[in-house]
Amino acid sequence: MLCKTPRVIGDPLPPRVTDPERRRELLDSGAIYTAQRSVRGDAVSQDRRLKFDGVARYLQDTGQDHLRHVDYEDIHPYWVVRRTVIEILEGGEQPDVLTVERWGSKMGSRWCTVRIDIDGVKGTRIETEAFWINFNIDTLTPSALSDTFLNTFGAAAEPGVLRWKSWLDPKPHPDAYEVPFLLRAADLDIIQHVNNAVYWTALEEVLATQPDLRERLPLRGVVEHNSALQLEDAPRLLAYRDGDVLYAWLVAGDRTAAAMSVEAVDPA
């Protein structure tokens, strides 16, 4: 009897700070960062849907802008994402004008979770959270976050110990099918690894094989990174659907570089 891939399990995303006085303090300190983004044509599908990989690029850009805003772009310049969750709650009318809001939702000594909420003038509503590791580029190991960064960036974070716990099985399902996918030289970033948004492009390729799921909202997408990809890895993209959950894996040789999923969830 074949094993069954477990469904995505995850806690509800931590809420925004809504108290007006506390919110103003956090905005003034830089713990909460806000900015506007205009949705461009390459982030929208032919059926005028804001794509997951387009959202992922907004998350990356906002993260770098936030670090610059609090003067930590040079102090903690390298971050490795372990997991990103994107919940597209309302698709809105595209192309939309977006307001993004970013803050640290939980802090560890070498890593943190970061929330980014996105609200559009034309109805787009998205909630996201990512697990980021502060990385030492010389030793290739997690690096301690400075006390001032923890105090500043972590001012809006929930209390408690932050530990990593995987949501997705890295082992592909025995009945997974292969989806055509090709890495390009343009997919590499500054440290010669495949850019984070490219994994979401792979997930969009898988989602394109399931048009009934693609058209449903809300949708929760999850990407968990297990090891870095490089161009010469030439990974295979595998997929398997279990009801309202579509699973995917980027496999390089005998290792799974990333496990991914898209799930139709009940409206709040």
Short mmCIF file of C-alpha atoms in Angstrom, two decimals:
data_model
loop_
_atom_site.label_atom_id
_atom_site.label_comp_id
_atom_site.label_asym_id
_atom_site.label_seq_id
_atom_site.Cartn_x
_atom_site.Cartn_y
_atom_site.Cartn_z
CA MET A 1 0.00 0.00 0.00
CA LEU A 2 1.43 3.36 -1.00
CA CYS A 3 2.14 5.94 1.68
CA LYS A 4 0.05 9.09 1.61
CA THR A 5 1.65 12.53 1.73
CA PRO A 6 0.42 14.43 4.82
CA ARG A 7 -1.66 17.57 4.40
CA VAL A 8 -0.11 20.95 5.05
CA ILE A 9 -0.16 21.79 8.75
CA GLY A 10 0.55 25.26 10.02
CA ASP A 11 -0.50 27.63 12.75
CA PRO A 12 -2.57 30.70 11.81
CA LEU A 13 -0.36 33.60 10.83
CA PRO A 14 0.25 36.09 13.67
CA PRO A 15 -2.05 39.13 13.41
CA ARG A 16 -1.03 42.72 12.75
CA VAL A 17 -0.63 45.24 15.53
CA THR A 18 -3.84 47.27 15.45
CA ASP A 19 -3.62 49.47 18.57
CA PRO A 20 -3.12 52.98 17.08
CA GLU A 21 -0.63 54.27 19.65
CA ARG A 22 1.48 51.11 19.68
CA ARG A 23 1.36 50.95 15.91
CA ARG A 24 2.65 54.52 15.59
CA GLU A 25 5.57 53.70 17.93
CA LEU A 26 6.50 50.66 15.85
CA LEU A 27 6.27 52.59 12.58
CA ASP A 28 8.46 55.38 13.97
CA SER A 29 11.11 52.91 15.19
CA GLY A 30 11.17 50.95 11.94
CA ALA A 31 9.90 47.72 13.51
CA ILE A 32 6.97 47.99 11.11
CA TYR A 33 7.84 49.04 7.58
CA THR A 34 5.30 50.06 4.94
CA ALA A 35 5.69 50.82 1.25
CA GLN A 36 3.72 50.88 -1.98
CA ARG A 37 4.23 48.59 -4.97
CA SER A 38 2.60 48.78 -8.36
CA VAL A 39 1.72 45.44 -9.92
CA ARG A 40 3.49 45.14 -13.27
CA GLY A 41 2.46 43.06 -16.23
CA ASP A 42 4.98 40.25 -15.63
CA ALA A 43 3.44 39.55 -12.20
CA VAL A 44 -0.02 38.90 -13.67
CA SER A 45 -1.12 35.73 -15.49
CA GLN A 46 -3.00 35.73 -18.79
CA ASP A 47 -6.25 35.27 -16.84
CA ARG A 48 -5.35 38.45 -14.86
CA ARG A 49 -4.39 36.62 -11.67
CA LEU A 50 -1.58 37.90 -9.46
CA LYS A 51 0.92 35.04 -9.59
CA PHE A 52 2.69 33.50 -6.61
CA ASP A 53 6.14 34.24 -8.06
CA GLY A 54 5.15 37.89 -8.56
CA VAL A 55 4.17 38.09 -4.88
CA ALA A 56 7.47 36.44 -3.90
CA ARG A 57 9.43 39.17 -5.69
CA TYR A 58 7.50 41.85 -3.80
CA LEU A 59 8.42 40.08 -0.55
CA GLN A 60 12.12 40.05 -1.47
CA ASP A 61 12.19 43.70 -2.50
CA THR A 62 10.32 44.80 0.61
CA GLY A 63 12.69 42.82 2.83
CA GLN A 64 15.75 44.51 1.38
CA ASP A 65 14.09 47.92 1.62
CA HIS A 66 13.18 47.26 5.28
CA LEU A 67 16.78 46.36 6.15
CA ARG A 68 17.95 49.56 4.48
CA HIS A 69 15.27 51.53 6.34
CA VAL A 70 16.60 50.40 9.75
CA ASP A 71 20.27 50.71 8.66
CA TYR A 72 21.01 46.98 8.79
CA GLU A 73 21.55 46.26 5.11
CA ASP A 74 25.34 46.16 5.63
CA ILE A 75 25.34 44.69 9.16
CA HIS A 76 23.14 41.68 8.38
CA PRO A 77 23.33 41.54 4.56
CA TYR A 78 22.87 37.81 3.92
CA TRP A 79 19.71 35.91 4.75
CA VAL A 80 18.59 32.41 3.79
CA VAL A 81 14.88 31.67 3.67
CA ARG A 82 13.83 28.29 5.08
CA ARG A 83 10.10 28.52 4.43
CA THR A 84 7.70 31.03 2.89
CA VAL A 85 3.93 30.93 3.21
CA ILE A 86 1.77 33.01 0.86
CA GLU A 87 -1.98 33.14 1.41
CA ILE A 88 -3.85 34.82 -1.44
CA LEU A 89 -7.13 35.68 0.24
CA GLU A 90 -8.61 38.05 -2.35
CA GLY A 91 -7.37 38.28 -5.92
CA GLY A 92 -8.47 41.86 -6.53
CA GLU A 93 -8.52 43.52 -9.94
CA GLN A 94 -5.16 43.44 -11.67
CA PRO A 95 -2.94 45.32 -12.15
CA ASP A 96 -3.47 46.71 -8.64
CA VAL A 97 -1.56 49.23 -6.50
CA LEU A 98 -0.41 47.49 -3.33
CA THR A 99 0.43 48.63 0.18
CA VAL A 100 2.86 46.22 1.84
CA GLU A 101 3.45 46.08 5.58
CA ARG A 102 6.39 44.14 7.04
CA TRP A 103 7.38 43.25 10.61
CA GLY A 104 9.19 40.59 12.62
CA SER A 105 6.60 38.18 13.99
CA LYS A 106 8.90 36.02 16.17
CA MET A 107 12.59 36.21 16.96
CA GLY A 108 15.38 33.73 17.64
CA SER A 109 19.06 34.34 18.27
CA ARG A 110 20.05 33.55 14.66
CA TRP A 111 16.73 33.50 12.82
CA CYS A 112 13.29 35.04 12.78
CA THR A 113 9.90 34.80 11.19
CA VAL A 114 8.74 37.80 9.20
CA ARG A 115 5.18 38.75 8.28
CA ILE A 116 4.27 40.79 5.22
CA ASP A 117 0.66 41.73 4.57
CA ILE A 118 -0.42 43.14 1.21
CA ASP A 119 -3.54 45.20 0.57
CA GLY A 120 -4.52 46.55 -2.84
CA VAL A 121 -6.52 49.59 -3.86
CA LYS A 122 -8.56 47.29 -6.14
CA GLY A 123 -9.22 44.53 -3.64
CA THR A 124 -6.05 42.41 -3.48
CA ARG A 125 -5.53 40.90 -0.02
CA ILE A 126 -2.57 38.68 0.78
CA GLU A 127 -0.96 37.50 4.02
CA THR A 128 2.52 35.99 4.16
CA GLU A 129 5.11 34.73 6.61
CA ALA A 130 8.69 33.57 6.06
CA PHE A 131 11.27 31.85 8.25
CA TRP A 132 14.61 33.61 7.66
CA ILE A 133 18.10 32.62 8.87
CA ASN A 134 20.81 35.25 9.29
CA PHE A 135 23.74 33.79 7.34
CA ASN A 136 27.51 34.17 7.55
CA ILE A 137 28.71 34.10 3.96
CA ASP A 138 32.29 33.18 4.99
CA THR A 139 31.53 30.24 7.29
CA LEU A 140 28.27 29.26 5.52
CA THR A 141 26.58 28.90 8.90
CA PRO A 142 23.81 30.72 10.79
CA SER A 143 25.09 33.91 12.41
CA ALA A 144 23.98 35.59 15.62
CA LEU A 145 21.67 38.59 15.31
CA SER A 146 22.88 41.73 17.07
CA ASP A 147 21.12 42.85 20.25
CA THR A 148 20.15 46.18 18.70
CA PHE A 149 18.62 44.42 15.71
CA LEU A 150 16.64 42.12 17.99
CA ASN A 151 15.42 45.09 20.01
CA THR A 152 14.54 47.20 16.98
CA PHE A 153 13.27 44.73 14.42
CA GLY A 154 11.81 42.42 17.03
CA ALA A 155 9.80 45.07 18.85
CA ALA A 156 6.55 43.90 17.23
CA ALA A 157 7.30 40.19 17.60
CA GLU A 158 5.32 37.73 19.68
CA PRO A 159 7.14 36.42 22.78
CA GLY A 160 8.44 32.87 23.02
CA VAL A 161 11.13 30.59 21.64
CA LEU A 162 11.32 30.21 17.87
CA ARG A 163 12.20 26.73 16.64
CA TRP A 164 12.16 25.24 13.19
CA LYS A 165 9.51 22.62 12.40
CA SER A 166 8.98 21.31 8.90
CA TRP A 167 5.45 21.33 7.47
CA LEU A 168 6.04 19.31 4.30
CA ASP A 169 7.41 15.85 3.58
CA PRO A 170 10.61 16.24 1.50
CA LYS A 171 10.15 12.80 -0.02
CA PRO A 172 8.17 12.88 -3.28
CA HIS A 173 5.01 10.79 -3.43
CA PRO A 174 5.52 7.47 -5.28
CA ASP A 175 2.82 8.45 -7.78
CA ALA A 176 4.19 11.95 -8.45
CA TYR A 177 4.25 13.00 -12.09
CA GLU A 178 6.93 15.12 -13.78
CA VAL A 179 6.25 18.67 -14.96
CA PRO A 180 8.61 20.24 -17.54
CA PHE A 181 10.85 22.81 -15.90
CA LEU A 182 14.22 24.31 -16.84
CA LEU A 183 16.56 26.47 -14.79
CA ARG A 184 18.17 29.40 -16.62
CA ALA A 185 21.35 31.37 -15.99
CA ALA A 186 19.10 34.38 -15.29
CA ASP A 187 17.60 32.50 -12.31
CA LEU A 188 20.84 32.76 -10.31
CA ASP A 189 21.25 35.47 -7.68
CA ILE A 190 24.27 37.36 -6.36
CA ILE A 191 25.65 34.34 -4.46
CA GLN A 192 25.14 32.02 -7.47
CA HIS A 193 22.14 30.24 -5.98
CA VAL A 194 18.73 29.97 -7.57
CA ASN A 195 16.72 33.00 -6.50
CA ASN A 196 13.90 32.35 -4.02
CA ALA A 197 11.19 33.60 -6.39
CA VAL A 198 12.15 30.95 -8.96
CA TYR A 199 10.85 28.20 -6.67
CA TRP A 200 7.48 29.94 -6.79
CA THR A 201 7.75 30.01 -10.58
CA ALA A 202 8.12 26.22 -10.43
CA LEU A 203 5.05 26.04 -8.22
CA GLU A 204 3.14 28.14 -10.78
CA GLU A 205 4.14 25.63 -13.48
CA VAL A 206 2.64 22.84 -11.37
CA LEU A 207 -0.48 24.87 -10.62
CA ALA A 208 -0.99 25.39 -14.37
CA THR A 209 -1.65 21.65 -14.68
CA GLN A 210 -4.63 21.98 -12.30
CA PRO A 211 -6.83 24.83 -13.65
CA ASP A 212 -9.73 24.08 -11.28
CA LEU A 213 -7.47 24.63 -8.26
CA ARG A 214 -5.76 27.68 -9.76
CA GLU A 215 -9.08 29.49 -10.08
CA ARG A 216 -10.08 28.99 -6.44
CA LEU A 217 -9.53 31.41 -3.57
CA PRO A 218 -8.30 31.58 -0.90
CA LEU A 219 -5.14 29.68 -1.83
CA ARG A 220 -2.25 28.95 0.52
CA GLY A 221 1.13 28.30 -1.06
CA VAL A 222 4.11 26.95 0.88
CA VAL A 223 7.75 26.56 -0.21
CA GLU A 224 10.23 24.84 2.13
CA HIS A 225 13.89 24.98 1.16
CA ASN A 226 16.01 21.97 2.11
CA SER A 227 19.20 22.67 0.14
CA ALA A 228 20.44 25.25 -2.33
CA LEU A 229 20.10 24.79 -6.06
CA GLN A 230 22.66 25.70 -8.68
CA LEU A 231 22.37 25.73 -12.44
CA GLU A 232 24.29 22.49 -12.96
CA ASP A 233 21.86 20.60 -10.70
CA ALA A 234 19.27 20.53 -13.53
CA PRO A 235 16.47 19.63 -11.07
CA ARG A 236 13.35 17.65 -11.91
CA LEU A 237 9.97 19.08 -10.94
CA LEU A 238 7.55 16.49 -9.56
CA ALA A 239 3.93 16.94 -8.51
CA TYR A 240 1.10 15.03 -6.85
CA ARG A 241 -2.45 16.08 -6.03
CA ASP A 242 -4.38 14.89 -3.00
CA GLY A 243 -7.86 16.40 -3.01
CA ASP A 244 -7.60 20.16 -2.55
CA VAL A 245 -3.83 20.00 -1.94
CA LEU A 246 -1.27 20.05 -4.75
CA TYR A 247 2.23 18.99 -3.71
CA ALA A 248 5.46 19.58 -5.63
CA TRP A 249 9.15 18.81 -5.23
CA LEU A 250 12.31 20.10 -6.92
CA VAL A 251 14.63 17.10 -6.94
CA ALA A 252 18.33 17.20 -7.81
CA GLY A 253 19.81 13.72 -8.02
CA ASP A 254 18.93 11.91 -4.80
CA ARG A 255 18.12 15.04 -2.77
CA THR A 256 15.04 17.20 -2.56
CA ALA A 257 16.03 20.85 -2.81
CA ALA A 258 12.53 22.12 -2.04
CA ALA A 259 9.14 20.76 -1.05
CA MET A 260 6.13 22.87 -2.05
CA SER A 261 2.37 22.88 -1.88
CA VAL A 262 -0.72 24.82 -2.90
CA GLU A 263 -3.91 24.26 -0.95
CA ALA A 264 -7.42 25.62 -1.30
CA VAL A 265 -8.46 26.78 2.17
CA ASP A 266 -11.79 27.75 3.68
CA PRO A 267 -12.50 31.51 3.75
CA ALA A 268 -12.05 33.07 7.18
#
